[in-house]
Short mmCIF file of C-alpha atoms in Angstrom, two decimals:
data_model
loop_
_atom_site.label_atom_id
_atom_site.label_comp_id
_atom_site.label_asym_id
_atom_site.label_seq_id
_atom_site.Cartn_x
_atom_site.Cartn_y
_atom_site.Cartn_z
CA UNK A 1 -10.84 22.45 5.88
CA UNK A 2 -7.75 21.11 7.57
CA UNK A 3 -8.23 20.05 11.18
CA UNK A 4 -5.46 20.99 13.59
CA UNK A 5 -4.63 19.67 17.03
CA UNK A 6 -4.68 22.01 19.99
CA UNK A 7 -1.32 22.51 21.60
CA UNK A 8 0.23 24.79 24.20
CA UNK A 9 3.16 27.18 23.85
CA UNK A 10 4.98 28.47 26.88
CA UNK A 11 6.07 32.10 26.85
CA UNK A 12 8.52 32.70 29.65
CA UNK A 13 9.21 32.75 32.52
CA UNK A 14 12.68 33.34 31.13
CA UNK A 15 12.05 35.41 28.04
CA UNK A 16 13.01 39.06 27.48
CA UNK A 17 9.49 40.02 26.45
CA UNK A 18 8.00 38.96 29.79
CA UNK A 19 9.65 41.90 31.62
CA UNK A 20 10.81 39.79 34.55
CA UNK A 21 9.51 36.37 35.51
CA UNK A 22 6.11 36.04 33.89
CA UNK A 23 4.93 32.74 32.50
CA UNK A 24 2.12 32.81 29.96
CA UNK A 25 0.87 29.46 28.75
CA UNK A 26 -0.92 29.88 25.42
CA UNK A 27 -3.43 27.28 24.25
CA UNK A 28 -3.24 27.37 20.47
CA UNK A 29 -5.44 26.13 17.66
CA UNK A 30 -3.11 26.39 14.68
CA UNK A 31 -2.06 30.00 14.72
CA UNK A 32 -5.01 31.27 16.73
CA UNK A 33 -4.86 31.78 20.51
CA UNK A 34 -7.73 29.99 22.22
CA UNK A 35 -6.78 30.86 25.77
CA UNK A 36 -3.91 32.09 27.90
CA UNK A 37 -3.11 30.91 31.41
CA UNK A 38 -0.95 33.34 33.39
CA UNK A 39 1.40 31.88 36.02
CA UNK A 40 2.84 34.31 38.53
CA UNK A 41 5.05 34.25 41.58
CA UNK A 42 8.54 33.86 40.12
CA UNK A 43 9.72 36.94 42.03
CA UNK A 44 7.43 36.54 45.05
CA UNK A 45 9.25 37.72 48.19
CA UNK A 46 6.30 37.88 50.55
CA UNK A 47 6.80 41.57 51.32
CA UNK A 48 3.47 41.67 53.17
CA UNK A 49 4.77 39.09 55.66
CA UNK A 50 8.16 40.82 55.89
CA UNK A 51 6.39 44.08 56.74
CA UNK A 52 4.95 42.51 59.88
CA UNK A 53 8.45 42.08 61.30
CA UNK A 54 9.80 45.51 60.29
CA UNK A 55 9.10 48.91 61.81
CA UNK A 56 7.08 51.39 59.77
CA UNK A 57 10.24 53.24 58.70
CA UNK A 58 12.19 50.09 57.87
CA UNK A 59 9.63 49.10 55.25
CA UNK A 60 10.34 52.09 52.95
CA UNK A 61 13.17 50.38 50.97
CA UNK A 62 10.93 47.32 50.50
CA UNK A 63 8.27 49.59 48.99
CA UNK A 64 10.88 50.95 46.58
CA UNK A 65 11.46 47.39 45.35
CA UNK A 66 7.81 46.87 44.40
CA UNK A 67 7.81 48.99 41.26
CA UNK A 68 11.53 49.33 40.79
CA UNK A 69 11.07 51.19 37.50
CA UNK A 70 9.46 54.15 39.29
CA UNK A 71 10.67 53.60 42.84
CA UNK A 72 9.65 57.02 44.16
CA UNK A 73 5.97 56.27 43.52
CA UNK A 74 5.50 53.14 45.68
CA UNK A 75 7.54 54.83 48.42
CA UNK A 76 5.27 57.86 48.19
CA UNK A 77 2.14 55.71 48.43
CA UNK A 78 3.49 53.87 51.46
CA UNK A 79 4.68 56.89 53.44
CA UNK A 80 1.43 58.72 52.73
CA UNK A 81 -0.53 55.73 54.06
CA UNK A 82 1.50 55.82 57.29
CA UNK A 83 1.04 59.59 57.50
CA UNK A 84 -2.74 59.11 57.29
CA UNK A 85 -2.51 56.52 60.04
CA UNK A 86 -0.55 58.90 62.29
CA UNK A 87 -2.19 62.17 61.23
CA UNK A 88 1.17 63.73 60.34
CA UNK A 89 1.37 67.04 58.44
CA UNK A 90 3.91 67.22 55.62
CA UNK A 91 5.70 70.57 54.99
CA UNK A 92 4.92 72.37 51.73
CA UNK A 93 8.42 72.09 50.33
CA UNK A 94 8.46 68.33 50.86
CA UNK A 95 5.08 68.02 49.10
CA UNK A 96 6.46 69.82 46.05
CA UNK A 97 9.64 67.71 46.05
CA UNK A 98 7.45 64.59 46.16
CA UNK A 99 5.42 65.75 43.18
CA UNK A 100 8.54 66.56 41.13
CA UNK A 101 10.16 63.18 41.88
CA UNK A 102 6.91 61.26 41.48
CA UNK A 103 6.24 62.72 38.06
CA UNK A 104 9.85 62.22 36.98
CA UNK A 105 9.49 58.57 38.02
CA UNK A 106 6.35 58.26 35.93
CA UNK A 107 8.19 59.74 32.94
CA UNK A 108 11.10 57.33 33.43
CA UNK A 109 8.72 54.35 33.67
CA UNK A 110 6.83 55.40 30.56
CA UNK A 111 10.08 55.92 28.63
CA UNK A 112 11.11 52.39 29.48
CA UNK A 113 7.64 51.19 28.44
CA UNK A 114 8.00 52.81 25.00
CA UNK A 115 11.50 51.46 24.53
CA UNK A 116 10.71 47.93 25.68
CA UNK A 117 7.58 47.80 23.53
CA UNK A 118 9.75 48.70 20.56
CA UNK A 119 12.32 46.01 21.29
CA UNK A 120 9.62 43.41 22.05
CA UNK A 121 8.21 44.03 18.60
CA UNK A 122 11.62 43.80 16.95
CA UNK A 123 12.60 47.46 16.71
CA UNK A 124 15.86 47.41 18.67
CA UNK A 125 16.77 51.01 17.86
CA UNK A 126 13.77 52.37 19.76
CA UNK A 127 15.03 51.07 23.09
CA UNK A 128 18.35 52.85 22.74
CA UNK A 129 16.75 56.27 22.29
CA UNK A 130 14.43 55.79 25.27
CA UNK A 131 17.21 54.56 27.54
CA UNK A 132 19.40 57.49 26.52
CA UNK A 133 16.74 59.96 27.69
CA UNK A 134 15.73 57.96 30.77
CA UNK A 135 19.36 58.12 31.84
CA UNK A 136 19.00 61.87 32.38
CA UNK A 137 16.17 61.24 34.86
CA UNK A 138 18.17 58.52 36.60
CA UNK A 139 20.93 61.11 37.04
CA UNK A 140 18.42 63.41 38.74
CA UNK A 141 17.46 60.63 41.18
CA UNK A 142 21.15 60.10 41.87
CA UNK A 143 21.46 63.78 42.76
CA UNK A 144 18.70 63.57 45.38
CA UNK A 145 19.44 60.28 47.11
CA UNK A 146 22.58 58.75 45.65
CA UNK A 147 20.42 55.95 44.26
CA UNK A 148 19.56 55.79 40.60
CA UNK A 149 17.03 52.99 40.36
CA UNK A 150 15.66 52.04 43.77
CA UNK A 151 15.74 55.25 45.74
CA UNK A 152 14.33 55.18 49.26
CA UNK A 153 14.16 58.95 49.33
CA UNK A 154 10.70 59.40 50.84
CA UNK A 155 10.34 59.53 54.61
CA UNK A 156 7.31 59.36 56.88
CA UNK A 157 6.62 63.08 57.26
CA UNK A 158 8.68 64.37 54.34
CA UNK A 159 11.79 63.45 52.37
CA UNK A 160 15.22 62.32 53.56
CA UNK A 161 17.28 65.30 52.36
CA UNK A 162 16.77 68.68 50.75
CA UNK A 163 17.33 69.12 47.03
CA UNK A 164 21.00 69.56 46.14
CA UNK A 165 22.34 72.66 44.44
CA UNK A 166 21.69 72.73 40.73
CA UNK A 167 18.85 70.21 40.91
CA UNK A 168 16.05 72.58 39.89
CA UNK A 169 18.06 73.81 36.90
CA UNK A 170 18.76 70.23 35.86
CA UNK A 171 15.06 69.31 36.13
CA UNK A 172 14.08 72.33 34.05
CA UNK A 173 16.57 71.22 31.41
CA UNK A 174 15.01 67.76 31.20
CA UNK A 175 11.43 69.10 31.20
CA UNK A 176 12.12 71.56 28.38
CA UNK A 177 13.56 68.73 26.26
CA UNK A 178 10.59 66.39 26.84
CA UNK A 179 8.48 67.55 23.83
CA UNK A 180 11.50 67.05 21.59
CA UNK A 181 12.09 63.54 23.00
CA UNK A 182 8.45 62.52 22.62
CA UNK A 183 8.43 63.83 19.06
CA UNK A 184 11.46 61.68 18.33
CA UNK A 185 9.82 58.53 19.78
CA UNK A 186 6.68 59.38 17.87
CA UNK A 187 8.53 59.52 14.56
CA UNK A 188 10.82 56.61 15.25
CA UNK A 189 8.47 54.20 17.05
CA UNK A 190 4.80 55.17 16.73
CA UNK A 191 5.37 56.20 13.12
CA UNK A 192 6.96 52.87 12.23
CA UNK A 193 4.72 51.00 9.82
CA UNK A 194 5.58 47.55 11.16
CA UNK A 195 4.95 48.63 14.75
CA UNK A 196 1.60 50.09 13.76
CA UNK A 197 0.63 46.86 12.04
CA UNK A 198 1.54 44.94 15.20
CA UNK A 199 -0.45 47.29 17.45
CA UNK A 200 -3.44 48.77 15.67
CA UNK A 201 -6.61 46.86 16.45
CA UNK A 202 -4.65 44.32 18.55
CA UNK A 203 -5.58 43.41 22.12
CA UNK A 204 -8.72 45.53 22.31
CA UNK A 205 -9.80 46.15 25.91
CA UNK A 206 -13.41 47.33 26.13
CA UNK A 207 -14.07 49.98 28.81
CA UNK A 208 -16.76 47.85 30.54
CA UNK A 209 -14.40 44.88 30.81
CA UNK A 210 -11.61 47.13 32.07
CA UNK A 211 -13.75 48.56 34.89
CA UNK A 212 -15.17 45.13 35.80
CA UNK A 213 -11.67 43.69 36.14
CA UNK A 214 -10.36 46.70 38.06
CA UNK A 215 -7.88 47.73 35.37
CA UNK A 216 -6.47 51.17 36.22
CA UNK A 217 -3.88 53.65 35.07
CA UNK A 218 -2.89 54.31 31.46
CA UNK A 219 -4.42 50.96 30.43
CA UNK A 220 -7.86 52.11 31.60
CA UNK A 221 -7.49 55.55 30.05
CA UNK A 222 -6.41 53.99 26.75
CA UNK A 223 -9.85 52.36 26.74
CA UNK A 224 -11.39 55.83 26.95
CA UNK A 225 -12.29 55.95 30.66
CA UNK A 226 -11.19 59.29 32.19
CA UNK A 227 -10.19 57.97 35.61
CA UNK A 228 -6.96 59.16 37.21
CA UNK A 229 -6.57 59.29 40.98
CA UNK A 230 -4.65 62.54 40.70
CA UNK A 231 -8.00 64.04 39.67
CA UNK A 232 -10.62 61.57 41.00
CA UNK A 233 -9.19 61.26 44.52
CA UNK A 234 -6.37 63.82 44.76
CA UNK A 235 -3.67 63.02 47.31
CA UNK A 236 -0.87 65.29 48.54
CA UNK A 237 -1.13 68.60 46.69
CA UNK A 238 -2.27 67.28 43.30
CA UNK A 239 -5.44 69.36 43.27
CA UNK A 240 -3.25 72.44 42.68
CA UNK A 241 -1.90 71.38 39.31
CA UNK A 242 -3.29 71.92 35.88
CA UNK A 243 -2.96 68.96 33.51
CA UNK A 244 -4.98 66.95 30.99
CA UNK A 245 -5.87 63.27 30.92
CA UNK A 246 -4.79 61.70 27.62
CA UNK A 247 -7.46 59.21 26.51
CA UNK A 248 -7.61 56.49 23.90
CA UNK A 249 -10.60 55.65 21.74
CA UNK A 250 -10.11 52.04 20.63
CA UNK A 251 -8.43 50.49 23.67
CA UNK A 252 -5.92 48.63 21.52
CA UNK A 253 -2.16 48.31 21.88
CA UNK A 254 -1.56 51.46 19.84
CA UNK A 255 -3.79 53.50 22.16
CA UNK A 256 -1.93 52.15 25.18
CA UNK A 257 1.29 53.39 23.54
CA UNK A 258 0.06 56.85 22.51
CA UNK A 259 -1.64 57.50 25.88
CA UNK A 260 1.68 56.92 27.63
CA UNK A 261 3.57 59.12 25.18
CA UNK A 262 1.12 61.93 25.88
CA UNK A 263 1.34 61.27 29.63
CA UNK A 264 5.09 61.90 29.48
CA UNK A 265 4.33 65.45 28.34
CA UNK A 266 1.56 65.93 30.92
CA UNK A 267 3.88 64.77 33.71
CA UNK A 268 6.37 67.30 32.37
CA UNK A 269 3.69 69.98 32.68
CA UNK A 270 3.01 69.04 36.32
CA UNK A 271 6.73 69.01 37.15
CA UNK A 272 7.20 72.40 35.50
CA UNK A 273 4.44 73.91 37.66
CA UNK A 274 5.90 72.29 40.78
CA UNK A 275 9.40 73.55 39.99
CA UNK A 276 8.03 77.07 39.47
CA UNK A 277 6.00 77.16 42.71
CA UNK A 278 8.26 75.24 45.11
CA UNK A 279 8.69 77.24 48.34
CA UNK A 280 11.66 77.35 50.68
CA UNK A 281 11.30 75.76 54.10
CA UNK A 282 11.36 72.55 56.10
CA UNK A 283 11.48 69.14 54.43
CA UNK A 284 10.37 67.04 57.42
CA UNK A 285 7.19 67.38 59.47
CA UNK A 286 6.83 66.67 63.18
CA UNK A 287 7.06 62.90 63.43
CA UNK A 288 7.47 60.97 66.69
CA UNK A 289 10.87 59.29 67.14
CA UNK A 290 9.19 55.92 67.55
CA UNK A 291 6.27 55.46 65.21
CA UNK A 292 3.40 53.73 66.99
CA UNK A 293 -0.03 54.44 65.47
CA UNK A 294 -2.97 54.00 67.84
CA UNK A 295 -4.18 50.42 68.27
CA UNK A 296 -6.88 49.33 65.84
CA UNK A 297 -6.34 52.22 63.43
CA UNK A 298 -6.50 51.25 59.80
CA UNK A 299 -6.26 52.97 56.46
CA UNK A 300 -6.39 52.20 52.77
CA UNK A 301 -4.46 54.81 50.80
CA UNK A 302 -4.15 54.81 47.03
CA UNK A 303 -2.07 56.77 44.57
CA UNK A 304 -1.85 56.93 40.79
CA UNK A 305 1.39 55.10 40.15
CA UNK A 306 2.91 54.67 36.70
CA UNK A 307 0.92 51.41 36.32
CA UNK A 308 -2.40 52.39 37.88
CA UNK A 309 -4.01 52.40 41.32
CA UNK A 310 -1.36 51.47 43.85
CA UNK A 311 -3.00 50.99 47.24
CA UNK A 312 -1.61 50.31 50.70
CA UNK A 313 -3.81 48.84 53.43
CA UNK A 314 -2.33 49.25 56.89
CA UNK A 315 -3.65 48.04 60.22
CA UNK A 316 -1.98 48.99 63.49
CA UNK A 317 -1.92 46.94 66.68
CA UNK A 318 -0.38 49.81 68.65
CA UNK A 319 3.18 48.49 68.32
CA UNK A 320 5.98 49.89 66.17
CA UNK A 321 5.33 47.25 63.51
CA UNK A 322 2.20 47.01 61.37
CA UNK A 323 -0.21 44.21 62.27
CA UNK A 324 -1.04 43.89 58.59
CA UNK A 325 0.16 45.50 55.40
CA UNK A 326 -1.45 44.75 52.08
CA UNK A 327 -0.35 46.06 48.71
CA UNK A 328 -2.97 46.52 46.02
CA UNK A 329 -0.64 46.12 43.06
CA UNK A 330 -1.90 47.54 39.76
CA UNK A 331 0.43 45.31 37.72
CA UNK A 332 -1.10 42.21 39.32
CA UNK A 333 -4.68 43.25 38.70
CA UNK A 334 -4.10 44.65 35.20
CA UNK A 335 -2.63 41.29 34.11
CA UNK A 336 -5.98 39.63 34.81
CA UNK A 337 -7.30 40.82 31.44
CA UNK A 338 -4.40 39.35 29.43
CA UNK A 339 -6.36 36.19 28.49
CA UNK A 340 -9.43 38.27 27.60
CA UNK A 341 -7.61 40.57 25.19
CA UNK A 342 -5.49 37.80 23.71
CA UNK A 343 -8.17 35.24 22.78
CA UNK A 344 -8.81 34.99 19.05
CA UNK A 345 -5.55 36.76 18.21
CA UNK A 346 -2.23 35.40 16.99
CA UNK A 347 0.63 34.16 19.12
CA UNK A 348 2.76 37.24 18.44
CA UNK A 349 -0.08 39.47 19.65
CA UNK A 350 0.42 38.09 23.17
CA UNK A 351 3.86 39.70 23.17
CA UNK A 352 2.35 43.07 22.20
CA UNK A 353 -0.40 42.62 24.80
CA UNK A 354 2.00 41.84 27.65
CA UNK A 355 4.22 44.76 26.63
CA UNK A 356 1.37 47.27 26.47
CA UNK A 357 -0.31 46.11 29.70
CA UNK A 358 3.10 47.11 31.09
CA UNK A 359 3.34 44.94 34.21
CA UNK A 360 6.35 45.21 36.48
CA UNK A 361 6.73 41.81 38.04
CA UNK A 362 8.35 42.98 41.27
CA UNK A 363 5.02 44.59 42.03
CA UNK A 364 2.73 41.93 40.59
CA UNK A 365 4.40 39.14 42.58
CA UNK A 366 5.29 41.19 45.68
CA UNK B 1 -22.74 65.10 40.91
CA UNK B 2 -23.83 64.90 44.55
CA UNK B 3 -20.96 64.79 47.00
CA UNK B 4 -21.75 62.51 49.88
CA UNK B 5 -18.70 63.05 52.05
CA UNK B 6 -17.48 59.45 52.09
CA UNK B 7 -21.08 58.27 52.30
CA UNK B 8 -21.64 59.41 55.88
CA UNK B 9 -24.91 61.12 54.94
CA UNK B 10 -26.27 58.09 53.17
CA UNK B 11 -29.40 56.86 54.98
CA UNK B 12 -27.89 53.48 55.81
CA UNK B 13 -30.76 52.42 58.07
CA UNK B 14 -33.25 52.92 55.26
CA UNK B 15 -31.07 51.09 52.75
CA UNK B 16 -30.71 48.17 55.15
CA UNK B 17 -34.43 48.09 55.92
CA UNK B 18 -35.36 48.08 52.24
CA UNK B 19 -33.05 45.18 51.59
CA UNK B 20 -33.79 43.30 54.77
CA UNK B 21 -30.11 43.19 55.71
CA UNK B 22 -28.55 43.99 59.04
CA UNK B 23 -25.30 45.89 59.09
CA UNK B 24 -23.59 48.64 61.08
CA UNK B 25 -21.93 51.76 59.65
CA UNK B 26 -18.99 53.56 61.28
CA UNK B 27 -17.09 56.45 59.71
CA UNK B 28 -13.58 57.82 60.08
CA UNK B 29 -12.17 60.74 58.03
CA UNK B 30 -11.30 58.41 55.16
CA UNK B 31 -13.91 55.68 54.93
CA UNK B 32 -17.33 54.52 55.99
CA UNK B 33 -16.96 50.99 57.27
CA UNK B 34 -19.97 48.72 56.86
CA UNK B 35 -19.82 45.58 59.01
CA UNK B 36 -22.02 42.74 57.84
CA UNK B 37 -22.43 39.02 58.48
CA UNK B 38 -20.88 36.66 55.89
CA UNK B 39 -24.38 35.45 54.92
CA UNK B 40 -25.55 38.96 53.99
CA UNK B 41 -22.29 40.10 52.39
CA UNK B 42 -23.24 39.26 48.82
CA UNK B 43 -26.67 40.91 49.12
CA UNK B 44 -25.14 44.08 50.56
CA UNK B 45 -22.56 44.34 47.79
CA UNK B 46 -25.26 43.82 45.18
CA UNK B 47 -27.29 46.69 46.62
CA UNK B 48 -24.28 49.01 46.86
CA UNK B 49 -23.44 48.27 43.25
CA UNK B 50 -26.98 48.78 41.94
CA UNK B 51 -28.33 51.55 44.16
CA UNK B 52 -25.19 53.57 44.93
CA UNK B 53 -23.25 52.85 41.74
CA UNK B 54 -20.25 51.33 43.54
CA UNK B 55 -19.00 49.57 40.42
CA UNK B 56 -15.30 49.46 41.26
CA UNK B 57 -14.00 46.95 43.78
CA UNK B 58 -10.50 48.37 44.23
CA UNK B 59 -9.10 46.00 46.78
CA UNK B 60 -9.87 42.93 48.84
CA UNK B 61 -7.72 41.95 51.75
CA UNK B 62 -7.87 39.73 54.81
CA UNK B 63 -6.56 40.12 58.36
CA UNK B 64 -5.79 37.32 60.81
CA UNK B 65 -7.36 38.15 64.19
CA UNK B 66 -6.64 34.80 65.85
CA UNK B 67 -9.92 32.96 66.24
CA UNK B 68 -11.42 34.96 63.37
CA UNK B 69 -10.46 36.31 59.97
CA UNK B 70 -11.66 39.70 58.84
CA UNK B 71 -12.08 40.29 55.11
CA UNK B 72 -12.18 43.92 53.94
CA UNK B 73 -13.54 45.10 50.58
CA UNK B 74 -12.75 48.67 49.44
CA UNK B 75 -15.40 50.00 47.09
CA UNK B 76 -15.39 53.07 44.86
CA UNK B 77 -17.20 54.21 41.74
CA UNK B 78 -15.92 54.98 38.24
CA UNK B 79 -16.55 57.85 37.53
CA UNK B 80 -15.92 58.83 41.13
CA UNK B 81 -19.03 59.70 43.18
CA UNK B 82 -17.31 60.83 46.38
CA UNK B 83 -18.22 57.69 48.33
CA UNK B 84 -15.49 55.65 50.01
CA UNK B 85 -16.90 52.45 51.42
CA UNK B 86 -15.17 49.56 53.13
CA UNK B 87 -17.20 46.43 53.77
CA UNK B 88 -16.02 44.19 56.57
CA UNK B 89 -17.04 40.71 57.45
CA UNK B 90 -15.70 38.21 59.95
CA UNK B 91 -15.50 34.45 59.65
CA UNK B 92 -14.37 31.80 62.08
CA UNK B 93 -10.87 30.38 61.66
CA UNK B 94 -12.19 26.79 61.67
CA UNK B 95 -14.72 27.47 58.92
CA UNK B 96 -12.85 29.95 56.73
CA UNK B 97 -15.20 29.97 53.76
CA UNK B 98 -16.81 33.00 52.16
CA UNK B 99 -18.95 33.47 49.08
CA UNK B 100 -16.99 34.72 46.09
CA UNK B 101 -17.58 38.27 44.88
CA UNK B 102 -16.65 37.20 41.34
CA UNK B 103 -20.20 37.23 39.88
CA UNK B 104 -20.61 40.88 40.94
CA UNK B 105 -17.02 42.03 40.53
CA UNK B 106 -14.85 39.97 38.15
CA UNK B 107 -11.78 41.72 39.59
CA UNK B 108 -12.27 39.52 42.66
CA UNK B 109 -10.91 36.59 40.62
CA UNK B 110 -7.19 36.88 41.33
CA UNK B 111 -7.62 38.93 44.49
CA UNK B 112 -9.57 36.11 46.12
CA UNK B 113 -7.06 33.59 44.79
CA UNK B 114 -4.33 35.62 46.49
CA UNK B 115 -6.22 35.57 49.81
CA UNK B 116 -6.78 31.83 49.44
CA UNK B 117 -3.10 31.36 48.64
CA UNK B 118 -1.59 33.50 51.41
CA UNK B 119 -4.27 33.55 54.12
CA UNK B 120 -6.05 30.24 53.53
CA UNK B 121 -9.62 31.52 53.18
CA UNK B 122 -11.75 29.62 50.67
CA UNK B 123 -14.30 31.26 48.39
CA UNK B 124 -17.34 29.29 47.28
CA UNK B 125 -18.52 29.63 43.68
CA UNK B 126 -15.12 30.91 42.60
CA UNK B 127 -14.37 29.89 38.97
CA UNK B 128 -10.79 28.76 39.62
CA UNK B 129 -9.70 28.80 43.24
CA UNK B 130 -6.03 27.86 42.87
CA UNK B 131 -2.88 29.34 44.34
CA UNK B 132 -1.71 32.37 42.38
CA UNK B 133 1.64 33.50 43.81
CA UNK B 134 3.03 30.40 45.54
CA UNK B 135 3.71 27.03 43.87
CA UNK B 136 0.76 24.60 43.76
CA UNK B 137 2.51 22.13 46.07
CA UNK B 138 3.30 24.75 48.73
CA UNK B 139 2.21 23.79 52.26
CA UNK B 140 0.54 26.34 54.51
CA UNK B 141 -0.60 29.94 54.20
CA UNK B 142 2.22 32.37 55.08
CA UNK B 143 0.17 35.43 56.03
CA UNK B 144 -1.51 33.58 58.92
CA UNK B 145 -0.01 34.72 62.20
CA UNK B 146 0.72 31.14 63.28
CA UNK B 147 2.76 30.38 60.15
CA UNK B 148 6.25 29.53 61.31
CA UNK B 149 8.96 31.42 59.50
CA UNK B 150 12.26 29.66 59.02
CA UNK B 151 15.63 31.36 59.09
CA UNK B 152 15.75 35.11 59.79
#
């Protein structure tokens, strides 16, 4: 047999398939991947340090810039953490608005996932369809806050403004079209023979390995583990909604795709229930003008973001600025398994693995 | 499945006696905080994993308290068993070394690297304790309170 020399191939940091600034250094033996070293930090902004010199309210826009593809979700996680620290009650209407916007954010993030997976694997057309539909959700965000991508709409104690006229009707329009959209992606992308060949049986993540490495979100559920914080540790008003957890069986790239496609429909179901039940009323709870949680109080609050368990650890020193803020970023922790699922595969499988682990680097690097 | 209300009803004294470990347990509405010495940290985590099924280390973080660092581990179980535990341990600033949780919880790998990188706490027996977010030649650990920021 022919002997080959080992060599390394750099993927990124400047490459469209790395979804931001991710550098994967692949150690190759011929065509086979022996190992992958992941280098992070290309978009590190030190938000945890910045938080120590901002007031609790001033940090909200920084939270939006963590996962900028679903900006309402990191904002929600952060404001809920502060609310726990203060013991603030959130009005019913605001809770429902948060659920609607949170689930719409998840749908938007998953749509971009499907589209970018398609383009990463060479199917340019797929991206166009997903972006077309995601645009309708971006328009909804624009209606609520004026911001399409990085909305800082959540507030400690509620949301910044009430829903504008016509918003509920517009949401209902998008929700009713979701099954049609997903069917289209299914036919165009999942049904594509080349995409299936690139994804089926590729990058298998075993459930035991996923739990050991703290992988969460759709990536964990694609490995067949039914763990979703909206059910396991419900926050806000999530215990009121009826929805299913889509699960995979093989834990490969194809499962990670189909789980997200099904989650789009489940998020639509949750939003539809929220839109139906939303009450009239206040949108802001009773929050002190100057936010100063009691000295020594601490909290770790976690939500199910589009990427997995997004946690905020806050410690108060009694001043108006947090003594410590730590972000448990699902994108960062999910990436830890990239070498494990890539070893023994081909170079091109790394692209599929990065795409289906679905990291957003603004959150991974913080 | 038994619901243990964040673990407040767990007979901590018995668990500690059985294992020969000293620790204190304090609860707030969200967590039960177990404070333990750095030397007994590993043993305590091993027991929590084996006896209480806390197989999911969600988050590790560190806080700079001046002369001491506090490291906090947030533990859960998959599938969820109702327990919410936070383990806390304190180490001196001059000797900021702690045993790695990697053998018990592989997810500690990058999380401990992040703490090493940003807070400057070392972890013994870690497989690859290198910086993870900042460049390798970066000087200092920015999340320490005495780290001097430049500019704004």
